[in-house]
Amino acid sequence: MVTETLVQEVTRLHADICSALADPRRILILYALAEQPRNVSDLAHEVGISQPTASRHLNILRERGMVSSQREGQSVIYHLRDIRTIQALDLLRGVLGETLKSRGQLAQAVLDEE
């Protein structure tokens, strides 16, 4: 049975986390930050996007509580706030891999029947 509490939690999850992960570049930024804290220029270079684009993505991730920032001299250094975010992404990547594998096997079975 779907409870009102579950509905509220899923709605909040979608609004906060899922929307933050809706762009693959933001996911790549999170993976880069899991390796080490970085400034916006380093992140932009690592992900292959412009610095203004990286700044916009970082702002979204910061608003959603997925990254934090800390001023060090003239630079702002970004940090991943919770390693469980990467663990969840890895889990989802595993599910995707299995799904693609299953689809490939199904497609091969269809080809073998022809």
Short mmCIF file of N, CA and C in Angstrom, two decimals, residues 5-103:
data_model
loop_
_atom_site.label_atom_id
_atom_site.label_comp_id
_atom_site.label_asym_id
_atom_site.label_seq_id
_atom_site.Cartn_x
_atom_site.Cartn_y
_atom_site.Cartn_z
N THR A 5 2.97 9.27 3.51
CA THR A 5 4.36 9.57 3.84
C THR A 5 5.29 9.17 2.70
N LEU A 6 5.07 7.99 2.14
CA LEU A 6 5.89 7.53 1.01
C LEU A 6 5.73 8.47 -0.18
N VAL A 7 4.51 8.87 -0.46
CA VAL A 7 4.26 9.80 -1.56
C VAL A 7 5.03 11.10 -1.34
N GLN A 8 4.99 11.61 -0.13
CA GLN A 8 5.71 12.86 0.18
C GLN A 8 7.21 12.67 0.05
N GLU A 9 7.74 11.55 0.54
CA GLU A 9 9.18 11.29 0.45
C GLU A 9 9.63 11.15 -1.00
N VAL A 10 8.86 10.44 -1.81
CA VAL A 10 9.21 10.25 -3.21
C VAL A 10 9.13 11.57 -3.96
N THR A 11 8.14 12.37 -3.65
CA THR A 11 8.02 13.69 -4.27
C THR A 11 9.22 14.55 -3.93
N ARG A 12 9.63 14.53 -2.69
CA ARG A 12 10.81 15.30 -2.25
C ARG A 12 12.07 14.77 -2.90
N LEU A 13 12.19 13.43 -2.98
CA LEU A 13 13.33 12.80 -3.63
C LEU A 13 13.44 13.25 -5.07
N HIS A 14 12.32 13.23 -5.76
CA HIS A 14 12.30 13.65 -7.16
C HIS A 14 12.68 15.11 -7.29
N ALA A 15 12.11 15.95 -6.45
CA ALA A 15 12.36 17.38 -6.53
C ALA A 15 13.81 17.72 -6.23
N ASP A 16 14.39 17.07 -5.26
CA ASP A 16 15.74 17.43 -4.83
C ASP A 16 16.83 16.65 -5.57
N ILE A 17 16.78 15.36 -5.46
CA ILE A 17 17.90 14.55 -5.97
C ILE A 17 17.75 14.21 -7.44
N CYS A 18 16.61 13.70 -7.84
CA CYS A 18 16.46 13.28 -9.24
C CYS A 18 16.63 14.45 -10.20
N SER A 19 16.10 15.60 -9.84
CA SER A 19 16.26 16.75 -10.73
C SER A 19 17.71 17.19 -10.79
N ALA A 20 18.45 17.03 -9.68
CA ALA A 20 19.88 17.38 -9.70
C ALA A 20 20.67 16.42 -10.58
N LEU A 21 20.22 15.20 -10.69
CA LEU A 21 20.92 14.19 -11.49
C LEU A 21 20.41 14.10 -12.92
N ALA A 22 19.53 15.01 -13.30
CA ALA A 22 18.90 14.94 -14.62
C ALA A 22 19.86 15.24 -15.76
N ASP A 23 21.00 15.84 -15.47
CA ASP A 23 21.97 16.17 -16.51
C ASP A 23 23.22 15.32 -16.32
N PRO A 24 23.64 14.60 -17.35
CA PRO A 24 24.82 13.73 -17.22
C PRO A 24 26.08 14.50 -16.80
N ARG A 25 26.19 15.75 -17.16
CA ARG A 25 27.38 16.51 -16.77
C ARG A 25 27.43 16.72 -15.27
N ARG A 26 26.28 16.86 -14.63
CA ARG A 26 26.27 16.99 -13.18
C ARG A 26 26.72 15.68 -12.52
N ILE A 27 26.33 14.56 -13.11
CA ILE A 27 26.78 13.27 -12.58
C ILE A 27 28.30 13.15 -12.73
N LEU A 28 28.82 13.58 -13.87
CA LEU A 28 30.28 13.54 -14.07
C LEU A 28 30.98 14.45 -13.07
N ILE A 29 30.40 15.59 -12.77
CA ILE A 29 30.97 16.50 -11.77
C ILE A 29 31.01 15.80 -10.41
N LEU A 30 29.95 15.10 -10.05
CA LEU A 30 29.92 14.39 -8.78
C LEU A 30 31.01 13.33 -8.72
N TYR A 31 31.18 12.58 -9.81
CA TYR A 31 32.24 11.58 -9.84
C TYR A 31 33.62 12.22 -9.72
N ALA A 32 33.82 13.35 -10.37
CA ALA A 32 35.11 14.06 -10.27
C ALA A 32 35.35 14.51 -8.84
N LEU A 33 34.32 15.01 -8.18
CA LEU A 33 34.47 15.46 -6.80
C LEU A 33 34.67 14.29 -5.83
N ALA A 34 34.21 13.11 -6.20
CA ALA A 34 34.44 11.93 -5.36
C ALA A 34 35.93 11.57 -5.36
N GLU A 35 36.62 11.89 -6.46
CA GLU A 35 38.06 11.64 -6.53
C GLU A 35 38.82 12.60 -5.64
N GLN A 36 38.44 13.89 -5.72
CA GLN A 36 39.09 14.92 -4.90
C GLN A 36 38.33 16.23 -5.04
N PRO A 37 38.39 17.07 -4.01
CA PRO A 37 37.80 18.40 -4.11
C PRO A 37 38.51 19.19 -5.22
N ARG A 38 37.74 20.07 -5.89
CA ARG A 38 38.30 20.82 -7.01
C ARG A 38 37.66 22.19 -7.11
N ASN A 39 38.32 23.08 -7.84
CA ASN A 39 37.72 24.38 -8.13
C ASN A 39 36.95 24.27 -9.45
N VAL A 40 36.22 25.31 -9.77
CA VAL A 40 35.34 25.26 -10.94
C VAL A 40 36.13 25.09 -12.24
N SER A 41 37.30 25.72 -12.34
CA SER A 41 38.11 25.59 -13.56
C SER A 41 38.56 24.15 -13.77
N ASP A 42 39.02 23.52 -12.70
CA ASP A 42 39.45 22.13 -12.81
C ASP A 42 38.29 21.21 -13.17
N LEU A 43 37.14 21.46 -12.56
CA LEU A 43 35.95 20.65 -12.88
C LEU A 43 35.53 20.83 -14.33
N ALA A 44 35.53 22.08 -14.79
CA ALA A 44 35.14 22.36 -16.18
C ALA A 44 36.07 21.61 -17.13
N HIS A 45 37.36 21.66 -16.86
CA HIS A 45 38.33 20.96 -17.71
C HIS A 45 38.11 19.45 -17.66
N GLU A 46 37.94 18.91 -16.45
CA GLU A 46 37.76 17.47 -16.27
C GLU A 46 36.53 16.95 -17.01
N VAL A 47 35.44 17.71 -16.96
CA VAL A 47 34.17 17.26 -17.56
C VAL A 47 34.06 17.66 -19.03
N GLY A 48 34.88 18.63 -19.44
CA GLY A 48 34.85 19.06 -20.84
C GLY A 48 33.75 20.05 -21.15
N ILE A 49 33.53 20.97 -20.22
CA ILE A 49 32.52 22.02 -20.40
C ILE A 49 33.15 23.36 -20.08
N SER A 50 32.45 24.44 -20.42
CA SER A 50 32.96 25.77 -20.13
C SER A 50 32.85 26.05 -18.63
N GLN A 51 33.63 27.01 -18.18
CA GLN A 51 33.58 27.39 -16.77
C GLN A 51 32.21 27.93 -16.36
N PRO A 52 31.57 28.80 -17.17
CA PRO A 52 30.22 29.25 -16.79
C PRO A 52 29.20 28.11 -16.70
N THR A 53 29.32 27.14 -17.59
CA THR A 53 28.41 25.98 -17.54
C THR A 53 28.67 25.17 -16.28
N ALA A 54 29.94 24.96 -15.96
CA ALA A 54 30.28 24.24 -14.74
C ALA A 54 29.75 24.97 -13.51
N SER A 55 29.86 26.29 -13.50
CA SER A 55 29.35 27.08 -12.38
C SER A 55 27.85 26.91 -12.22
N ARG A 56 27.11 26.90 -13.33
CA ARG A 56 25.66 26.71 -13.26
C ARG A 56 25.32 25.33 -12.69
N HIS A 57 26.03 24.31 -13.16
CA HIS A 57 25.78 22.96 -12.66
C HIS A 57 26.12 22.85 -11.17
N LEU A 58 27.23 23.44 -10.78
CA LEU A 58 27.63 23.41 -9.37
C LEU A 58 26.62 24.14 -8.49
N ASN A 59 26.06 25.21 -9.00
CA ASN A 59 25.05 25.94 -8.24
C ASN A 59 23.83 25.05 -7.98
N ILE A 60 23.40 24.32 -8.99
CA ILE A 60 22.27 23.40 -8.83
C ILE A 60 22.60 22.33 -7.81
N LEU A 61 23.79 21.73 -7.93
CA LEU A 61 24.19 20.68 -7.00
C LEU A 61 24.32 21.21 -5.57
N ARG A 62 24.80 22.44 -5.43
CA ARG A 62 24.92 23.05 -4.11
C ARG A 62 23.53 23.34 -3.52
N GLU A 63 22.62 23.85 -4.34
CA GLU A 63 21.25 24.12 -3.88
C GLU A 63 20.56 22.86 -3.40
N ARG A 64 20.87 21.73 -4.04
CA ARG A 64 20.24 20.45 -3.69
C ARG A 64 20.98 19.75 -2.54
N GLY A 65 22.05 20.36 -2.05
CA GLY A 65 22.78 19.80 -0.93
C GLY A 65 23.71 18.66 -1.28
N MET A 66 24.06 18.53 -2.54
CA MET A 66 24.92 17.41 -2.96
C MET A 66 26.40 17.77 -2.94
N VAL A 67 26.71 19.05 -3.05
CA VAL A 67 28.09 19.51 -2.94
C VAL A 67 28.12 20.70 -1.98
N SER A 68 29.29 20.93 -1.43
CA SER A 68 29.51 22.12 -0.61
C SER A 68 30.70 22.87 -1.18
N SER A 69 30.83 24.11 -0.79
CA SER A 69 31.94 24.91 -1.29
C SER A 69 32.64 25.60 -0.13
N GLN A 70 33.91 25.86 -0.36
CA GLN A 70 34.72 26.50 0.67
C GLN A 70 35.72 27.41 -0.03
N ARG A 71 35.79 28.64 0.42
CA ARG A 71 36.72 29.60 -0.18
C ARG A 71 38.12 29.34 0.36
N GLU A 72 39.07 29.23 -0.57
CA GLU A 72 40.48 29.10 -0.22
C GLU A 72 41.24 30.15 -1.01
N GLY A 73 41.55 31.26 -0.37
CA GLY A 73 42.19 32.37 -1.08
C GLY A 73 41.22 32.94 -2.09
N GLN A 74 41.64 32.99 -3.35
CA GLN A 74 40.77 33.51 -4.39
C GLN A 74 39.93 32.43 -5.06
N SER A 75 40.18 31.17 -4.72
CA SER A 75 39.45 30.06 -5.32
C SER A 75 38.33 29.58 -4.42
N VAL A 76 37.33 29.01 -5.03
CA VAL A 76 36.27 28.31 -4.31
C VAL A 76 36.45 26.83 -4.62
N ILE A 77 36.61 26.05 -3.58
CA ILE A 77 36.83 24.61 -3.73
C ILE A 77 35.52 23.89 -3.42
N TYR A 78 35.15 22.99 -4.31
CA TYR A 78 33.90 22.23 -4.17
C TYR A 78 34.20 20.83 -3.66
N HIS A 79 33.31 20.33 -2.79
CA HIS A 79 33.45 19.03 -2.16
C HIS A 79 32.16 18.25 -2.34
N LEU A 80 32.28 16.95 -2.51
CA LEU A 80 31.12 16.07 -2.46
C LEU A 80 30.67 15.97 -1.01
N ARG A 81 29.39 16.16 -0.77
CA ARG A 81 28.91 16.18 0.63
C ARG A 81 28.71 14.79 1.21
N ASP A 82 28.33 13.82 0.38
CA ASP A 82 28.01 12.50 0.93
C ASP A 82 28.41 11.43 -0.10
N ILE A 83 29.35 10.57 0.27
CA ILE A 83 29.84 9.53 -0.63
C ILE A 83 28.73 8.56 -1.03
N ARG A 84 27.66 8.51 -0.24
CA ARG A 84 26.55 7.62 -0.60
C ARG A 84 25.91 8.01 -1.92
N THR A 85 26.07 9.27 -2.32
CA THR A 85 25.57 9.69 -3.63
C THR A 85 26.26 8.88 -4.72
N ILE A 86 27.57 8.71 -4.62
CA ILE A 86 28.33 7.94 -5.61
C ILE A 86 27.95 6.47 -5.51
N GLN A 87 27.76 5.97 -4.30
CA GLN A 87 27.34 4.58 -4.13
C GLN A 87 25.99 4.33 -4.81
N ALA A 88 25.08 5.29 -4.67
CA ALA A 88 23.77 5.16 -5.32
C ALA A 88 23.91 5.22 -6.83
N LEU A 89 24.76 6.11 -7.33
CA LEU A 89 24.98 6.19 -8.77
C LEU A 89 25.61 4.90 -9.30
N ASP A 90 26.56 4.35 -8.56
CA ASP A 90 27.17 3.09 -8.97
C ASP A 90 26.15 1.96 -9.02
N LEU A 91 25.26 1.95 -8.04
CA LEU A 91 24.20 0.95 -8.01
C LEU A 91 23.29 1.09 -9.23
N LEU A 92 22.92 2.32 -9.55
CA LEU A 92 22.07 2.56 -10.72
C LEU A 92 22.80 2.20 -12.02
N ARG A 93 24.10 2.46 -12.07
CA ARG A 93 24.88 2.07 -13.25
C ARG A 93 24.89 0.55 -13.40
N GLY A 94 24.96 -0.16 -12.27
CA GLY A 94 24.90 -1.61 -12.31
C GLY A 94 23.57 -2.12 -12.83
N VAL A 95 22.50 -1.49 -12.38
CA VAL A 95 21.16 -1.86 -12.87
C VAL A 95 21.08 -1.60 -14.37
N LEU A 96 21.57 -0.47 -14.82
CA LEU A 96 21.57 -0.15 -16.25
C LEU A 96 22.36 -1.18 -17.03
N GLY A 97 23.53 -1.55 -16.53
CA GLY A 97 24.36 -2.55 -17.21
C GLY A 97 23.63 -3.88 -17.36
N GLU A 98 22.98 -4.32 -16.29
CA GLU A 98 22.22 -5.57 -16.35
C GLU A 98 21.04 -5.47 -17.32
N THR A 99 20.39 -4.33 -17.32
CA THR A 99 19.26 -4.12 -18.23
C THR A 99 19.73 -4.18 -19.68
N LEU A 100 20.83 -3.51 -19.97
CA LEU A 100 21.37 -3.52 -21.34
C LEU A 100 21.83 -4.92 -21.74
N LYS A 101 22.43 -5.63 -20.80
CA LYS A 101 22.87 -7.01 -21.07
C LYS A 101 21.67 -7.88 -21.40
N SER A 102 20.61 -7.74 -20.60
CA SER A 102 19.39 -8.52 -20.81
C SER A 102 18.76 -8.21 -22.17
N ARG A 103 18.73 -6.93 -22.51
CA ARG A 103 18.18 -6.53 -23.81
C ARG A 103 19.01 -7.09 -24.95
#
